[in-house]
Amino acid sequence: MVAGICAGAVAAAVLAAGTGGAQGYSVRAEAHFAAPGAAHAKAFTYDRKLVPAGSWIEVRQHTADSGATSVRLRVTGLVPGHAYGVHVHQKPCAADPAAAGGHYQHEPSTDPAAANPDNEVWLDFTARRDGAGSAVARHSWDFRPGEASSVVIHDMPGTKGARVACLTVPFGPRDGRS
Ligand SMILES: [Cu+2]
């Protein structure tokens, strides 16, 4: 019976694998979004109109030895034509949308002007007619260990939107330290 309880959550499981060392660091996480009450979920939807349960997200990070970092986002099953805001946040996702904490910042600051796509990782996108979307962000810097742990989707681009979904992603620095 225990297996039966967990079987429904298989589709919500995050598949994450990181590799570190001399070749830089790569990580990939993917999941189908689940309602906050779902057992074992690593990707939560907080607004099932804008991010329907069962819609899908994939995030990949690659950091070269130089520290140059790319973060790529792919989604399916979202609302065609809707413009979403997306950022890398500091903490893992949980049932409470606030659990993911604030934005990851390369140079941490309380100045609102520091919340910009050069100092943070933004992956804003507009869903295409088929509900799919994608974005990529590139920076010359890598993440500090343990300080970048999720991707949060907001209901509008920029920094003012409400949190509508979240995927936990184990972002890491060029040497893979966590
Ligand atoms: Cu955000």
CSV table of C-alpha atoms and ligand atoms in Angstrom, one decimal:
chain,number,residue,atom,x,y,z
A,1,MET,CA,0.0,0.0,0.0
A,2,VAL,CA,2.9,2.3,0.6
A,3,ALA,CA,3.9,1.9,-3.0
A,4,GLY,CA,0.4,2.8,-4.0
A,5,ILE,CA,0.4,6.0,-2.0
A,6,CYS,CA,3.5,7.2,-3.8
A,7,ALA,CA,2.8,6.0,-7.3
A,8,GLY,CA,0.8,9.0,-8.2
A,9,ALA,CA,3.8,11.3,-7.4
A,10,VAL,CA,6.2,9.6,-9.8
A,11,ALA,CA,5.3,12.1,-12.5
A,12,ALA,CA,6.0,15.0,-10.1
A,13,ALA,CA,9.5,13.8,-9.2
A,14,VAL,CA,12.4,16.0,-10.0
A,15,LEU,CA,15.1,14.3,-11.9
A,16,ALA,CA,18.2,16.2,-11.0
A,17,ALA,CA,21.8,15.3,-11.6
A,18,GLY,CA,24.8,17.4,-11.1
A,19,THR,CA,28.3,16.8,-12.3
A,20,GLY,CA,31.3,18.8,-11.0
A,21,GLY,CA,35.0,19.0,-11.4
A,22,ALA,CA,37.5,20.1,-14.1
A,23,GLN,CA,34.8,20.4,-16.8
A,24,GLY,CA,32.7,22.9,-14.9
A,25,TYR,CA,29.2,22.1,-13.5
A,26,SER,CA,26.0,21.0,-15.1
A,27,VAL,CA,22.6,20.3,-13.6
A,28,ARG,CA,19.2,19.5,-15.0
A,29,ALA,CA,15.9,19.4,-13.2
A,30,GLU,CA,12.5,18.7,-14.5
A,31,ALA,CA,9.1,18.0,-13.1
A,32,HIS,CA,5.4,18.2,-13.7
A,33,PHE,CA,3.7,20.8,-11.6
A,34,ALA,CA,1.6,19.5,-8.7
A,35,ALA,CA,-0.7,21.2,-6.2
A,36,PRO,CA,1.0,22.2,-3.0
A,37,GLY,CA,-0.6,19.3,-1.0
A,38,ALA,CA,0.9,16.6,-3.3
A,39,ALA,CA,3.3,14.2,-1.6
A,40,HIS,CA,6.9,14.1,-2.9
A,41,ALA,CA,6.4,17.1,-5.2
A,42,LYS,CA,9.4,19.2,-6.1
A,43,ALA,CA,7.5,21.5,-8.5
A,44,PHE,CA,4.5,23.3,-7.1
A,45,THR,CA,1.7,25.4,-8.8
A,46,TYR,CA,0.2,28.1,-6.7
A,47,ASP,CA,-2.2,29.2,-9.4
A,48,ARG,CA,-3.7,26.4,-11.4
A,49,LYS,CA,-5.3,28.8,-14.0
A,50,LEU,CA,-1.9,30.2,-15.1
A,51,VAL,CA,0.1,27.0,-14.3
A,52,PRO,CA,-2.2,24.0,-14.7
A,53,ALA,CA,-1.5,20.9,-12.7
A,54,GLY,CA,0.5,18.5,-15.0
A,55,SER,CA,2.2,21.3,-16.9
A,56,TRP,CA,5.9,20.7,-17.2
A,57,ILE,CA,9.2,22.5,-16.6
A,58,GLU,CA,12.8,21.8,-17.3
A,59,VAL,CA,15.8,23.9,-16.1
A,60,ARG,CA,19.4,23.3,-17.1
A,61,GLN,CA,22.4,25.1,-15.8
A,62,HIS,CA,25.8,24.8,-17.3
A,63,THR,CA,28.9,26.6,-15.9
A,64,ALA,CA,32.2,26.5,-17.6
A,65,ASP,CA,35.6,26.4,-15.8
A,66,SER,CA,35.8,30.2,-16.5
A,67,GLY,CA,32.6,30.7,-14.4
A,68,ALA,CA,30.5,31.6,-17.5
A,69,THR,CA,27.0,30.3,-16.7
A,70,SER,CA,24.0,29.6,-18.8
A,71,VAL,CA,20.6,28.8,-17.4
A,72,ARG,CA,17.9,27.5,-19.8
A,73,LEU,CA,14.2,27.1,-19.2
A,74,ARG,CA,11.6,25.1,-21.1
A,75,VAL,CA,7.9,24.8,-20.2
A,76,THR,CA,4.8,23.1,-21.7
A,77,GLY,CA,1.1,23.3,-20.8
A,78,LEU,CA,0.9,27.0,-19.9
A,79,VAL,CA,-1.6,29.6,-21.0
A,80,PRO,CA,-1.0,30.6,-24.7
A,81,GLY,CA,0.0,34.2,-25.1
A,82,HIS,CA,0.5,34.9,-21.4
A,83,ALA,CA,3.7,36.7,-20.4
A,84,TYR,CA,5.3,35.2,-17.3
A,85,GLY,CA,8.2,36.5,-15.2
A,86,VAL,CA,10.8,34.0,-14.0
A,87,HIS,CA,13.8,34.3,-11.7
A,88,VAL,CA,16.3,32.1,-9.9
A,89,HIS,CA,15.5,32.3,-6.2
A,90,GLN,CA,17.6,31.5,-3.1
A,91,LYS,CA,15.8,28.6,-1.4
A,92,PRO,CA,14.0,25.4,-2.3
A,93,CYS,CA,10.2,25.4,-3.1
A,94,ALA,CA,7.6,24.4,-0.6
A,95,ALA,CA,3.8,24.5,-0.3
A,96,ASP,CA,4.2,28.1,0.8
A,97,PRO,CA,5.1,30.3,-2.2
A,98,ALA,CA,7.3,32.5,0.1
A,99,ALA,CA,9.5,29.5,1.0
A,100,ALA,CA,11.7,30.1,-2.0
A,101,GLY,CA,13.0,33.3,-0.5
A,102,GLY,CA,14.3,36.3,-2.5
A,103,HIS,CA,16.1,36.5,-5.8
A,104,TYR,CA,19.6,35.2,-6.1
A,105,GLN,CA,21.9,38.2,-6.6
A,106,HIS,CA,25.5,38.1,-7.9
A,107,GLU,CA,26.2,41.2,-5.8
A,108,PRO,CA,23.7,41.0,-2.9
A,109,SER,CA,22.0,44.3,-2.2
A,110,THR,CA,18.9,45.8,-0.6
A,111,ASP,CA,18.8,48.5,-3.3
A,112,PRO,CA,15.7,47.9,-5.5
A,113,ALA,CA,17.9,48.9,-8.5
A,114,ALA,CA,20.0,45.8,-7.9
A,115,ALA,CA,17.0,43.6,-8.9
A,116,ASN,CA,17.9,43.6,-12.6
A,117,PRO,CA,18.6,40.9,-15.1
A,118,ASP,CA,22.4,41.5,-15.0
A,119,ASN,CA,22.7,41.0,-11.3
A,120,GLU,CA,20.1,38.3,-11.2
A,121,VAL,CA,19.0,35.4,-13.4
A,122,TRP,CA,15.8,36.3,-15.2
A,123,LEU,CA,14.0,33.8,-17.6
A,124,ASP,CA,10.9,35.8,-18.5
A,125,PHE,CA,9.0,34.4,-21.4
A,126,THR,CA,5.6,34.5,-23.3
A,127,ALA,CA,3.9,31.2,-23.8
A,128,ARG,CA,3.5,30.3,-27.5
A,129,ARG,CA,0.2,29.3,-29.1
A,130,ASP,CA,0.8,25.7,-28.1
A,131,GLY,CA,1.4,26.7,-24.4
A,132,ALA,CA,5.1,26.0,-24.6
A,133,GLY,CA,7.8,28.5,-23.7
A,134,SER,CA,11.5,28.9,-23.3
A,135,ALA,CA,14.2,31.3,-22.2
A,136,VAL,CA,17.9,31.4,-21.7
A,137,ALA,CA,20.0,33.7,-19.4
A,138,ARG,CA,23.8,34.0,-19.7
A,139,HIS,CA,26.2,35.5,-17.2
A,140,SER,CA,30.0,35.7,-16.7
A,141,TRP,CA,29.6,34.6,-13.1
A,142,ASP,CA,28.6,31.4,-11.3
A,143,PHE,CA,26.5,30.7,-8.2
A,144,ARG,CA,27.8,30.7,-4.7
A,145,PRO,CA,27.3,27.2,-3.2
A,146,GLY,CA,23.9,26.6,-1.6
A,147,GLU,CA,22.5,30.1,-2.3
A,148,ALA,CA,20.6,29.4,-5.5
A,149,SER,CA,18.0,26.6,-5.1
A,150,SER,CA,14.9,27.2,-7.2
A,151,VAL,CA,13.2,28.8,-10.2
A,152,VAL,CA,10.0,30.8,-9.4
A,153,ILE,CA,7.4,31.6,-12.1
A,154,HIS,CA,5.4,34.8,-11.6
A,155,ASP,CA,2.2,36.0,-13.1
A,156,MET,CA,3.9,38.9,-15.0
A,157,PRO,CA,7.3,39.8,-16.3
A,158,GLY,CA,9.7,41.9,-14.2
A,159,THR,CA,9.8,42.0,-10.4
A,160,LYS,CA,6.3,42.9,-9.4
A,161,GLY,CA,4.4,39.6,-10.2
A,162,ALA,CA,2.8,37.2,-7.8
A,163,ARG,CA,4.4,33.7,-7.4
A,164,VAL,CA,2.4,31.2,-9.4
A,165,ALA,CA,4.8,28.2,-9.5
A,166,CYS,CA,8.2,26.9,-8.3
A,167,LEU,CA,10.7,24.2,-9.2
A,168,THR,CA,13.5,23.2,-6.9
A,169,VAL,CA,16.9,23.2,-8.7
A,170,PRO,CA,20.3,22.5,-7.1
A,171,PHE,CA,22.2,25.3,-8.8
A,172,GLY,CA,25.9,25.2,-8.0
A,173,PRO,CA,29.3,26.9,-8.6
A,174,ARG,CA,31.8,25.9,-11.3
A,175,ASP,CA,33.4,23.3,-9.1
A,176,GLY,CA,30.0,21.7,-8.1
A,177,ARG,CA,30.5,22.4,-4.3
A,178,SER,CA,27.2,22.4,-2.4
B,1,CU,CU,11.0,35.8,-8.7
